[in-house]
PDB file of C-alpha atoms and ligand atoms in Angstrom:
ATOM      1  CA  MET A1045     -14.333 -97.837 -35.594  1.00 80.00           C
ATOM      2  CA  TYR A1046     -13.154 -94.586 -37.194  1.00 92.00           C
ATOM      3  CA  LYS A1047     -14.813 -95.471 -40.531  1.00 90.00           C
ATOM      4  CA  THR A1048     -16.430 -92.049 -40.886  1.00 95.00           C
ATOM      5  CA  ASP A1049     -13.188 -90.326 -39.858  1.00 96.00           C
ATOM      6  CA  ARG A1050     -11.339 -92.192 -42.593  1.00 97.00           C
ATOM      7  CA  LYS A1051     -13.906 -91.115 -45.171  1.00 97.00           C
ATOM      8  CA  LEU A1052     -13.653 -87.490 -44.009  1.00 97.00           C
ATOM      9  CA  LEU A1053      -9.854 -87.675 -44.270  1.00 98.00           C
ATOM     10  CA  VAL A1054     -10.166 -88.957 -47.859  1.00 98.00           C
ATOM     11  CA  ASP A1055     -12.471 -86.011 -48.684  1.00 98.00           C
ATOM     12  CA  GLU A1056     -10.030 -83.586 -47.063  1.00 97.00           C
ATOM     13  CA  LEU A1057      -7.095 -84.980 -49.083  1.00 97.00           C
ATOM     14  CA  LYS A1058      -9.165 -84.670 -52.276  1.00 98.00           C
ATOM     15  CA  THR A1059      -9.809 -80.982 -51.560  1.00 97.00           C
ATOM     16  CA  LYS A1060      -6.068 -80.582 -50.921  1.00 95.00           C
ATOM     17  CA  GLY A1061      -5.334 -81.915 -54.435  1.00 96.00           C
ATOM     18  CA  ILE A1062      -4.747 -85.679 -54.156  1.00 97.00           C
ATOM     19  CA  ILE A1063      -6.264 -87.313 -57.251  1.00 97.00           C
ATOM     20  CA  ASP A1064      -4.778 -90.834 -57.515  1.00 97.00           C
ATOM     21  CA  ILE A1065      -7.766 -93.094 -56.832  1.00 97.00           C
ATOM     22  CA  ASN A1066      -5.598 -95.995 -55.692  1.00 97.00           C
ATOM     23  CA  VAL A1067      -3.939 -93.794 -53.089  1.00 98.00           C
ATOM     24  CA  LEU A1068      -7.280 -92.386 -51.901  1.00 98.00           C
ATOM     25  CA  LYS A1069      -8.751 -95.892 -51.716  1.00 98.00           C
ATOM     26  CA  ALA A1070      -5.850 -97.071 -49.536  1.00 98.00           C
ATOM     27  CA  ILE A1071      -6.168 -94.025 -47.224  1.00 98.00           C
ATOM     28  CA  GLY A1072      -9.829 -94.996 -46.857  1.00 98.00           C
ATOM     29  CA  GLU A1073      -8.894 -98.568 -45.914  1.00 98.00           C
ATOM     30  CA  VAL A1074      -5.754 -98.490 -43.751  1.00 98.00           C
ATOM     31  CA  LYS A1075      -6.484 -97.938 -40.053  1.00 97.00           C
ATOM     32  CA  ARG A1076      -4.068 -95.144 -39.153  1.00 97.00           C
ATOM     33  CA  GLU A1077      -4.988 -95.398 -35.458  1.00 97.00           C
ATOM     34  CA  LYS A1078      -3.147 -98.768 -35.322  1.00 97.00           C
ATOM     35  CA  PHE A1079       0.142 -96.996 -36.090  1.00 97.00           C
ATOM     36  CA  ILE A1080      -0.155 -94.340 -33.390  1.00 95.00           C
ATOM     37  CA  PRO A1081       0.533 -94.489 -29.627  1.00 93.00           C
ATOM     38  CA  GLU A1082      -2.597 -95.256 -27.557  1.00 93.00           C
ATOM     39  CA  ALA A1083      -2.672 -91.882 -25.772  1.00 93.00           C
ATOM     40  CA  ILE A1084      -3.051 -89.871 -28.985  1.00 94.00           C
ATOM     41  CA  LYS A1085      -5.201 -92.215 -31.088  1.00 94.00           C
ATOM     42  CA  HIS A1086      -8.004 -89.649 -31.193  1.00 93.00           C
ATOM     43  CA  TYR A1087      -5.761 -87.524 -33.445  1.00 95.00           C
ATOM     44  CA  ALA A1088      -5.341 -90.370 -35.955  1.00 97.00           C
ATOM     45  CA  TYR A1089      -7.519 -88.802 -38.657  1.00 97.00           C
ATOM     46  CA  LYS A1090      -6.395 -85.201 -38.287  1.00 96.00           C
ATOM     47  CA  ASP A1091      -4.200 -84.251 -41.224  1.00 96.00           C
ATOM     48  CA  VAL A1092      -1.114 -83.748 -39.039  1.00 96.00           C
ATOM     49  CA  ALA A1093       2.194 -85.490 -38.302  1.00 94.00           C
ATOM     50  CA  LEU A1094       2.260 -87.160 -34.862  1.00 95.00           C
ATOM     51  CA  PRO A1095       5.018 -88.344 -32.492  1.00 93.00           C
ATOM     52  CA  ILE A1096       5.613 -92.132 -32.455  1.00 90.00           C
ATOM     53  CA  GLY A1097       8.329 -92.170 -29.773  1.00 88.00           C
ATOM     54  CA  PHE A1098      12.147 -92.238 -30.009  1.00 87.00           C
ATOM     55  CA  GLY A1099      12.018 -88.646 -31.325  1.00 85.00           C
ATOM     56  CA  GLN A1100      10.395 -89.827 -34.585  1.00 90.00           C
ATOM     57  CA  THR A1101       7.093 -88.999 -36.265  1.00 91.00           C
ATOM     58  CA  ILE A1102       4.428 -90.592 -38.439  1.00 93.00           C
ATOM     59  CA  SER A1103       4.161 -88.248 -41.436  1.00 93.00           C
ATOM     60  CA  GLN A1104       1.086 -86.124 -42.129  1.00 95.00           C
ATOM     61  CA  PRO A1105      -1.495 -88.079 -44.211  1.00 97.00           C
ATOM     62  CA  TYR A1106      -1.339 -85.429 -46.956  1.00 96.00           C
ATOM     63  CA  THR A1107       2.442 -85.877 -47.254  1.00 96.00           C
ATOM     64  CA  VAL A1108       2.138 -89.677 -47.308  1.00 97.00           C
ATOM     65  CA  ALA A1109      -0.575 -89.480 -49.985  1.00 97.00           C
ATOM     66  CA  PHE A1110       1.319 -86.911 -52.071  1.00 97.00           C
ATOM     67  CA  MET A1111       4.598 -88.859 -51.999  1.00 97.00           C
ATOM     68  CA  THR A1112       2.813 -92.089 -52.877  1.00 98.00           C
ATOM     69  CA  GLU A1113       1.037 -90.354 -55.757  1.00 97.00           C
ATOM     70  CA  LEU A1114       4.401 -89.059 -57.024  1.00 97.00           C
ATOM     71  CA  LEU A1115       5.716 -92.644 -57.238  1.00 98.00           C
ATOM     72  CA  SER A1116       3.131 -93.262 -60.059  1.00 96.00           C
ATOM     73  CA  LEU A1117       3.090 -96.976 -59.315  1.00 97.00           C
ATOM     74  CA  LYS A1118       1.531 -99.593 -61.544  1.00 94.00           C
ATOM     75  CA  GLU A1119      -0.183-102.579 -59.943  1.00 89.00           C
ATOM     76  CA  LYS A1120       2.154-105.047 -58.185  1.00 96.00           C
ATOM     77  CA  SER A1121       5.215-102.826 -58.462  1.00 98.00           C
ATOM     78  CA  LYS A1122       8.240-103.497 -56.309  1.00 98.00           C
ATOM     79  CA  VAL A1123       8.785-100.636 -53.875  1.00 98.00           C
ATOM     80  CA  LEU A1124      11.496 -99.848 -51.335  1.00 98.00           C
ATOM     81  CA  GLU A1125      10.778 -97.537 -48.410  1.00 98.00           C
ATOM     82  CA  ILE A1126      13.583 -95.964 -46.374  1.00 98.00           C
ATOM     83  CA  GLY A1127      12.445 -95.135 -42.827  1.00 97.00           C
ATOM     84  CA  THR A1128       9.789 -97.692 -41.782  1.00 97.00           C
ATOM     85  CA  GLY A1129       8.911 -95.720 -38.644  1.00 96.00           C
ATOM     86  CA  SER A1130       5.346 -96.472 -37.511  1.00 96.00           C
ATOM     87  CA  GLY A1131       4.754 -98.643 -40.588  1.00 97.00           C
ATOM     88  CA  TYR A1132       1.835 -96.573 -41.903  1.00 98.00           C
ATOM     89  CA  GLN A1133       3.420 -95.681 -45.258  1.00 98.00           C
ATOM     90  CA  ALA A1134       4.464 -99.305 -45.854  1.00 98.00           C
ATOM     91  CA  ALA A1135       0.972-100.513 -44.875  1.00 98.00           C
ATOM     92  CA  LEU A1136      -0.547 -98.140 -47.410  1.00 98.00           C
ATOM     93  CA  LEU A1137       1.706 -99.461 -50.198  1.00 98.00           C
ATOM     94  CA  PHE A1138       0.901-103.038 -49.174  1.00 98.00           C
ATOM     95  CA  ASP A1139      -2.833-102.227 -49.242  1.00 98.00           C
ATOM     96  CA  MET A1140      -2.357-100.914 -52.798  1.00 98.00           C
ATOM     97  CA  GLY A1141      -1.082-104.367 -53.802  1.00 98.00           C
ATOM     98  CA  MET A1142       2.613-103.531 -54.062  1.00 98.00           C
ATOM     99  CA  GLU A1143       5.544-105.795 -53.214  1.00 98.00           C
ATOM    100  CA  VAL A1144       6.986-103.772 -50.336  1.00 98.00           C
ATOM    101  CA  TYR A1145      10.482-103.671 -48.828  1.00 98.00           C
ATOM    102  CA  SER A1146      11.282-101.318 -45.969  1.00 98.00           C
ATOM    103  CA  ILE A1147      14.433-100.378 -44.050  1.00 98.00           C
ATOM    104  CA  GLU A1148      14.575 -98.783 -40.577  1.00 98.00           C
ATOM    105  CA  ARG A1149      17.820 -97.826 -38.821  1.00 97.00           C
ATOM    106  CA  ASN A1150      16.463 -97.578 -35.256  1.00 96.00           C
ATOM    107  CA  PHE A1151      16.330-101.095 -33.786  1.00 97.00           C
ATOM    108  CA  ASP A1152      13.630-100.300 -31.189  1.00 96.00           C
ATOM    109  CA  ILE A1153      11.299 -98.838 -33.807  1.00 96.00           C
ATOM    110  CA  PHE A1154      12.141-101.693 -36.191  1.00 97.00           C
ATOM    111  CA  SER A1155      11.220-104.406 -33.672  1.00 97.00           C
ATOM    112  CA  GLU A1156       7.981-102.739 -32.582  1.00 96.00           C
ATOM    113  CA  THR A1157       6.791-102.185 -36.125  1.00 97.00           C
ATOM    114  CA  LEU A1158       7.721-105.733 -37.130  1.00 98.00           C
ATOM    115  CA  LYS A1159       5.439-107.016 -34.352  1.00 98.00           C
ATOM    116  CA  LEU A1160       2.637-104.750 -35.519  1.00 98.00           C
ATOM    117  CA  PHE A1161       2.954-105.932 -39.145  1.00 98.00           C
ATOM    118  CA  ASP A1162       2.738-109.490 -37.879  1.00 98.00           C
ATOM    119  CA  GLN A1163      -0.399-108.770 -35.827  1.00 98.00           C
ATOM    120  CA  LEU A1164      -2.101-106.964 -38.714  1.00 98.00           C
ATOM    121  CA  ARG A1165      -0.888-109.549 -41.301  1.00 98.00           C
ATOM    122  CA  ILE A1166       0.837-106.857 -43.295  1.00 98.00           C
ATOM    123  CA  ARG A1167       3.414-108.663 -45.421  1.00 98.00           C
ATOM    124  CA  VAL A1168       6.245-106.172 -45.839  1.00 98.00           C
ATOM    125  CA  LYS A1169       9.846-107.388 -46.035  1.00 98.00           C
ATOM    126  CA  CYS A1170      11.773-105.462 -43.384  1.00 98.00           C
ATOM    127  CA  LYS A1171      15.408-104.943 -42.586  1.00 98.00           C
ATOM    128  CA  CYS A1172      17.188-103.006 -39.841  1.00 98.00           C
ATOM    129  CA  GLY A1173      20.079-100.974 -41.197  1.00 98.00           C
ATOM    130  CA  ASP A1174      21.237 -97.893 -43.063  1.00 98.00           C
ATOM    131  CA  GLY A1175      18.735 -97.244 -45.859  1.00 98.00           C
ATOM    132  CA  THR A1176      20.997 -94.727 -47.619  1.00 98.00           C
ATOM    133  CA  LEU A1177      22.740 -97.823 -49.014  1.00 98.00           C
ATOM    134  CA  GLY A1178      19.490 -99.245 -50.380  1.00 98.00           C
ATOM    135  CA  TRP A1179      18.813-103.003 -50.519  1.00 98.00           C
ATOM    136  CA  LYS A1180      21.160-104.278 -53.191  1.00 98.00           C
ATOM    137  CA  ASP A1181      20.180-107.974 -53.346  1.00 97.00           C
ATOM    138  CA  LYS A1182      16.508-107.070 -53.869  1.00 98.00           C
ATOM    139  CA  ALA A1183      17.123-104.342 -56.483  1.00 98.00           C
ATOM    140  CA  PRO A1184      15.992-103.076 -58.941  1.00 98.00           C
ATOM    141  CA  PHE A1185      12.910-101.277 -57.583  1.00 98.00           C
ATOM    142  CA  ASP A1186      10.098 -99.615 -59.549  1.00 98.00           C
ATOM    143  CA  GLY A1187       9.802 -97.071 -56.763  1.00 98.00           C
ATOM    144  CA  ILE A1188      11.946 -95.917 -53.835  1.00 98.00           C
ATOM    145  CA  ILE A1189      10.410 -93.628 -51.220  1.00 98.00           C
ATOM    146  CA  VAL A1190      12.559 -91.968 -48.570  1.00 98.00           C
ATOM    147  CA  THR A1191      10.533 -90.768 -45.588  1.00 97.00           C
ATOM    148  CA  ALA A1192      13.303 -88.791 -43.855  1.00 96.00           C
ATOM    149  CA  GLY A1193      15.042 -85.605 -45.021  1.00 96.00           C
ATOM    150  CA  SER A1194      18.449 -86.011 -46.686  1.00 97.00           C
ATOM    151  CA  PRO A1195      21.265 -83.494 -47.349  1.00 97.00           C
ATOM    152  CA  SER A1196      21.690 -84.980 -50.862  1.00 97.00           C
ATOM    153  CA  ILE A1197      20.538 -87.830 -53.088  1.00 97.00           C
ATOM    154  CA  PRO A1198      22.248 -91.093 -52.094  1.00 97.00           C
ATOM    155  CA  ASN A1199      23.831 -92.537 -55.252  1.00 96.00           C
ATOM    156  CA  GLU A1200      23.048 -96.134 -54.365  1.00 97.00           C
ATOM    157  CA  LEU A1201      19.320 -95.371 -54.367  1.00 98.00           C
ATOM    158  CA  LYS A1202      19.495 -94.000 -57.915  1.00 97.00           C
ATOM    159  CA  ASN A1203      21.475 -97.064 -58.982  1.00 97.00           C
ATOM    160  CA  GLN A1204      18.875 -99.422 -57.528  1.00 98.00           C
ATOM    161  CA  LEU A1205      15.984 -98.054 -59.636  1.00 98.00           C
ATOM    162  CA  SER A1206      14.615-100.003 -62.588  1.00 98.00           C
ATOM    163  CA  ILE A1207      14.243 -98.215 -65.945  1.00 98.00           C
ATOM    164  CA  ASN A1208      11.274 -95.798 -65.564  1.00 97.00           C
ATOM    165  CA  GLY A1209      11.486 -96.299 -61.806  1.00 98.00           C
ATOM    166  CA  LYS A1210      11.078 -93.258 -59.546  1.00 98.00           C
ATOM    167  CA  LEU A1211      12.851 -92.158 -56.386  1.00 98.00           C
ATOM    168  CA  VAL A1212      10.883 -89.750 -54.167  1.00 98.00           C
ATOM    169  CA  ILE A1213      13.113 -88.079 -51.582  1.00 98.00           C
ATOM    170  CA  PRO A1214      13.046 -84.906 -49.455  1.00 97.00           C
ATOM    171  CA  VAL A1215      16.345 -83.042 -49.892  1.00 97.00           C
ATOM    172  CA  GLY A1216      17.445 -79.917 -48.046  1.00 96.00           C
ATOM    173  CA  ASP A1217      18.768 -78.721 -44.690  1.00 94.00           C
ATOM    174  CA  LYS A1218      17.522 -80.037 -41.347  1.00 92.00           C
ATOM    175  CA  ASP A1219      14.650 -77.500 -41.184  1.00 90.00           C
ATOM    176  CA  THR A1220      12.986 -77.713 -44.584  1.00 92.00           C
ATOM    177  CA  GLN A1221      13.305 -79.834 -47.658  1.00 95.00           C
ATOM    178  CA  ILE A1222      12.234 -79.868 -51.272  1.00 96.00           C
ATOM    179  CA  LEU A1223      10.603 -83.066 -52.408  1.00 96.00           C
ATOM    180  CA  LYS A1224      12.580 -84.406 -55.359  1.00 98.00           C
ATOM    181  CA  VAL A1225      11.349 -86.974 -57.852  1.00 98.00           C
ATOM    182  CA  ILE A1226      14.138 -88.675 -59.789  1.00 98.00           C
ATOM    183  CA  THR A1227      13.071 -90.820 -62.750  1.00 98.00           C
ATOM    184  CA  LYS A1228      15.575 -93.248 -64.247  1.00 98.00           C
ATOM    185  CA  GLU A1229      14.991 -92.846 -67.980  1.00 97.00           C
ATOM    186  CA  GLU A1230      17.985 -94.964 -69.019  1.00 95.00           C
ATOM    187  CA  ASP A1231      21.075 -96.226 -67.214  1.00 92.00           C
ATOM    188  CA  ASP A1232      22.867 -93.004 -66.223  1.00 91.00           C
ATOM    189  CA  LEU A1233      20.051 -90.776 -67.520  1.00 96.00           C
ATOM    190  CA  PHE A1234      17.892 -89.296 -64.779  1.00 97.00           C
ATOM    191  CA  LEU A1235      15.102 -86.721 -64.905  1.00 98.00           C
ATOM    192  CA  GLU A1236      14.768 -84.553 -61.780  1.00 97.00           C
ATOM    193  CA  GLU A1237      11.596 -82.693 -60.662  1.00 97.00           C
ATOM    194  CA  ASN A1238      11.127 -80.545 -57.547  1.00 97.00           C
ATOM    195  CA  TYR A1239       8.124 -80.057 -55.267  1.00 94.00           C
ATOM    196  CA  PRO A1240       8.545 -77.627 -52.337  1.00 84.00           C
ATOM    197  CA  GLN A1241       8.235 -77.304 -49.159  1.00 82.00           C
ATOM    198  CA  PHE A1242       8.239 -80.109 -46.608  1.00 82.00           C
ATOM    199  CA  LYS A1243       9.650 -80.900 -43.202  1.00 87.00           C
ATOM    200  CA  PHE A1244      10.898 -84.385 -42.304  1.00 85.00           C
ATOM    201  CA  VAL A1245      13.014 -85.837 -39.512  1.00 89.00           C
ATOM    202  CA  PRO A1246      16.661 -86.284 -40.632  1.00 92.00           C
ATOM    203  CA  LEU A1247      17.893 -89.243 -42.671  1.00 95.00           C
ATOM    204  CA  ILE A1248      20.963 -90.434 -40.777  1.00 95.00           C
ATOM    205  CA  GLY A1249      23.530 -92.648 -42.472  1.00 95.00           C
ATOM    206  CA  ARG A1250      26.588 -92.963 -44.669  1.00 94.00           C
ATOM    207  CA  ASP A1251      25.013 -90.944 -47.486  1.00 94.00           C
ATOM    208  CA  GLY A1252      22.701 -88.943 -45.189  1.00 95.00           C
ATOM    209  CA  TRP A1253      23.318 -86.749 -42.107  1.00 95.00           C
ATOM    210  CA  LYS A1254      25.951 -87.838 -39.640  1.00 92.00           C
ATOM    211  CA  GLU A1255      24.560 -88.790 -36.228  1.00 79.00           C
ATOM    212  CA  ALA A1256      23.698 -85.669 -34.166  1.00 61.00           C
TER     213      ALA A1256
HETATM  214  N1  SAH B 644       7.427 -93.826 -43.073  1.00 70.56           N
HETATM  215  C1  SAH B 644       7.279 -93.557 -41.668  1.00 70.56           C
HETATM  216  C2  SAH B 644       7.848 -92.208 -41.286  1.00 70.56           C
HETATM  217  C3  SAH B 644       8.879 -92.396 -40.231  1.00 70.56           C
HETATM  218  S1  SAH B 644       9.869 -91.003 -39.772  1.00 70.56           S
HETATM  219  C4  SAH B 644       5.848 -93.699 -41.229  1.00 70.56           C
HETATM  220  O1  SAH B 644       4.973 -93.956 -42.080  1.00 70.56           O
HETATM  221  O2  SAH B 644       5.573 -93.597 -40.039  1.00 70.56           O
HETATM  222  C5  SAH B 644      11.421 -91.452 -40.505  1.00 70.56           C
HETATM  223  C6  SAH B 644      12.073 -92.737 -40.032  1.00 70.56           C
HETATM  224  O3  SAH B 644      13.300 -92.845 -40.759  1.00 70.56           O
HETATM  225  C7  SAH B 644      12.463 -92.777 -38.557  1.00 70.56           C
HETATM  226  O4  SAH B 644      11.879 -93.913 -37.964  1.00 70.56           O
HETATM  227  C8  SAH B 644      13.993 -92.884 -38.564  1.00 70.56           C
HETATM  228  O5  SAH B 644      14.509 -93.697 -37.527  1.00 70.56           O
HETATM  229  C9  SAH B 644      14.240 -93.499 -39.930  1.00 70.56           C
HETATM  230  N2  SAH B 644      15.579 -93.289 -40.518  1.00 70.56           N
HETATM  231  C10 SAH B 644      16.383 -92.196 -40.471  1.00 70.56           C
HETATM  232  N3  SAH B 644      17.512 -92.400 -41.168  1.00 70.56           N
HETATM  233  C11 SAH B 644      17.430 -93.670 -41.700  1.00 70.56           C
HETATM  234  C12 SAH B 644      18.280 -94.482 -42.535  1.00 70.56           C
HETATM  235  N4  SAH B 644      19.473 -94.045 -42.976  1.00 70.56           N
HETATM  236  N5  SAH B 644      17.855 -95.719 -42.874  1.00 70.56           N
HETATM  237  C13 SAH B 644      16.666 -96.204 -42.445  1.00 70.56           C
HETATM  238  N6  SAH B 644      15.819 -95.492 -41.646  1.00 70.56           N
HETATM  239  C14 SAH B 644      16.196 -94.238 -41.289  1.00 70.56           C
END
């Protein structure tokens, strides 16, 4: 089911500027409808963000593809995602052959998505907790992707990058954010690039927003 819709979504993302063939291949393979509540499954292949319950959203496919492209991952890289949510982003990275770690702070979302990963045999290592602190015992990571908007760049995440590793993170106020790509060139030497304009749900934690 939805095979044609997936192909059309891949074509749409190509026209919107996504060029990484590994990302496009994964978008063409991962069944986005599995990560979306039953009642709105028919929207699965529209290029829009959708509600997943608990006030959270599954990001727009274009945003997921663009952020993944910005990570510039080599095969079998070790990647940390902050904000597991529906699990779609993590599933995409797993489909691309990455070693994936993911942290979610909301326990209800965490448990539901863990069940789904199990059902779909998606082997992502998950943890429930505050992702602004990273995952120290598993560091360093070749890529860290933050899928919620942060007021600033959490220091721990920069520290947990490997040399040449990239952190992709939306930074701004609660309404709009700039997508920042931080590359660790050497210990304590970071290159910062900016890509405007996105809108994510807030990253809540010690080095994020305080609880509303
Ligand atoms: N990557 C997800 C997008 C989820 S939306 C997907 O593909 O569907 C962002 C998620 O980040 C929400 O589930 C929210 O609960 C979570 N979140 C917010 N702050 C967090 C933090 N400090 N640590 C871990 N998860 C966090």
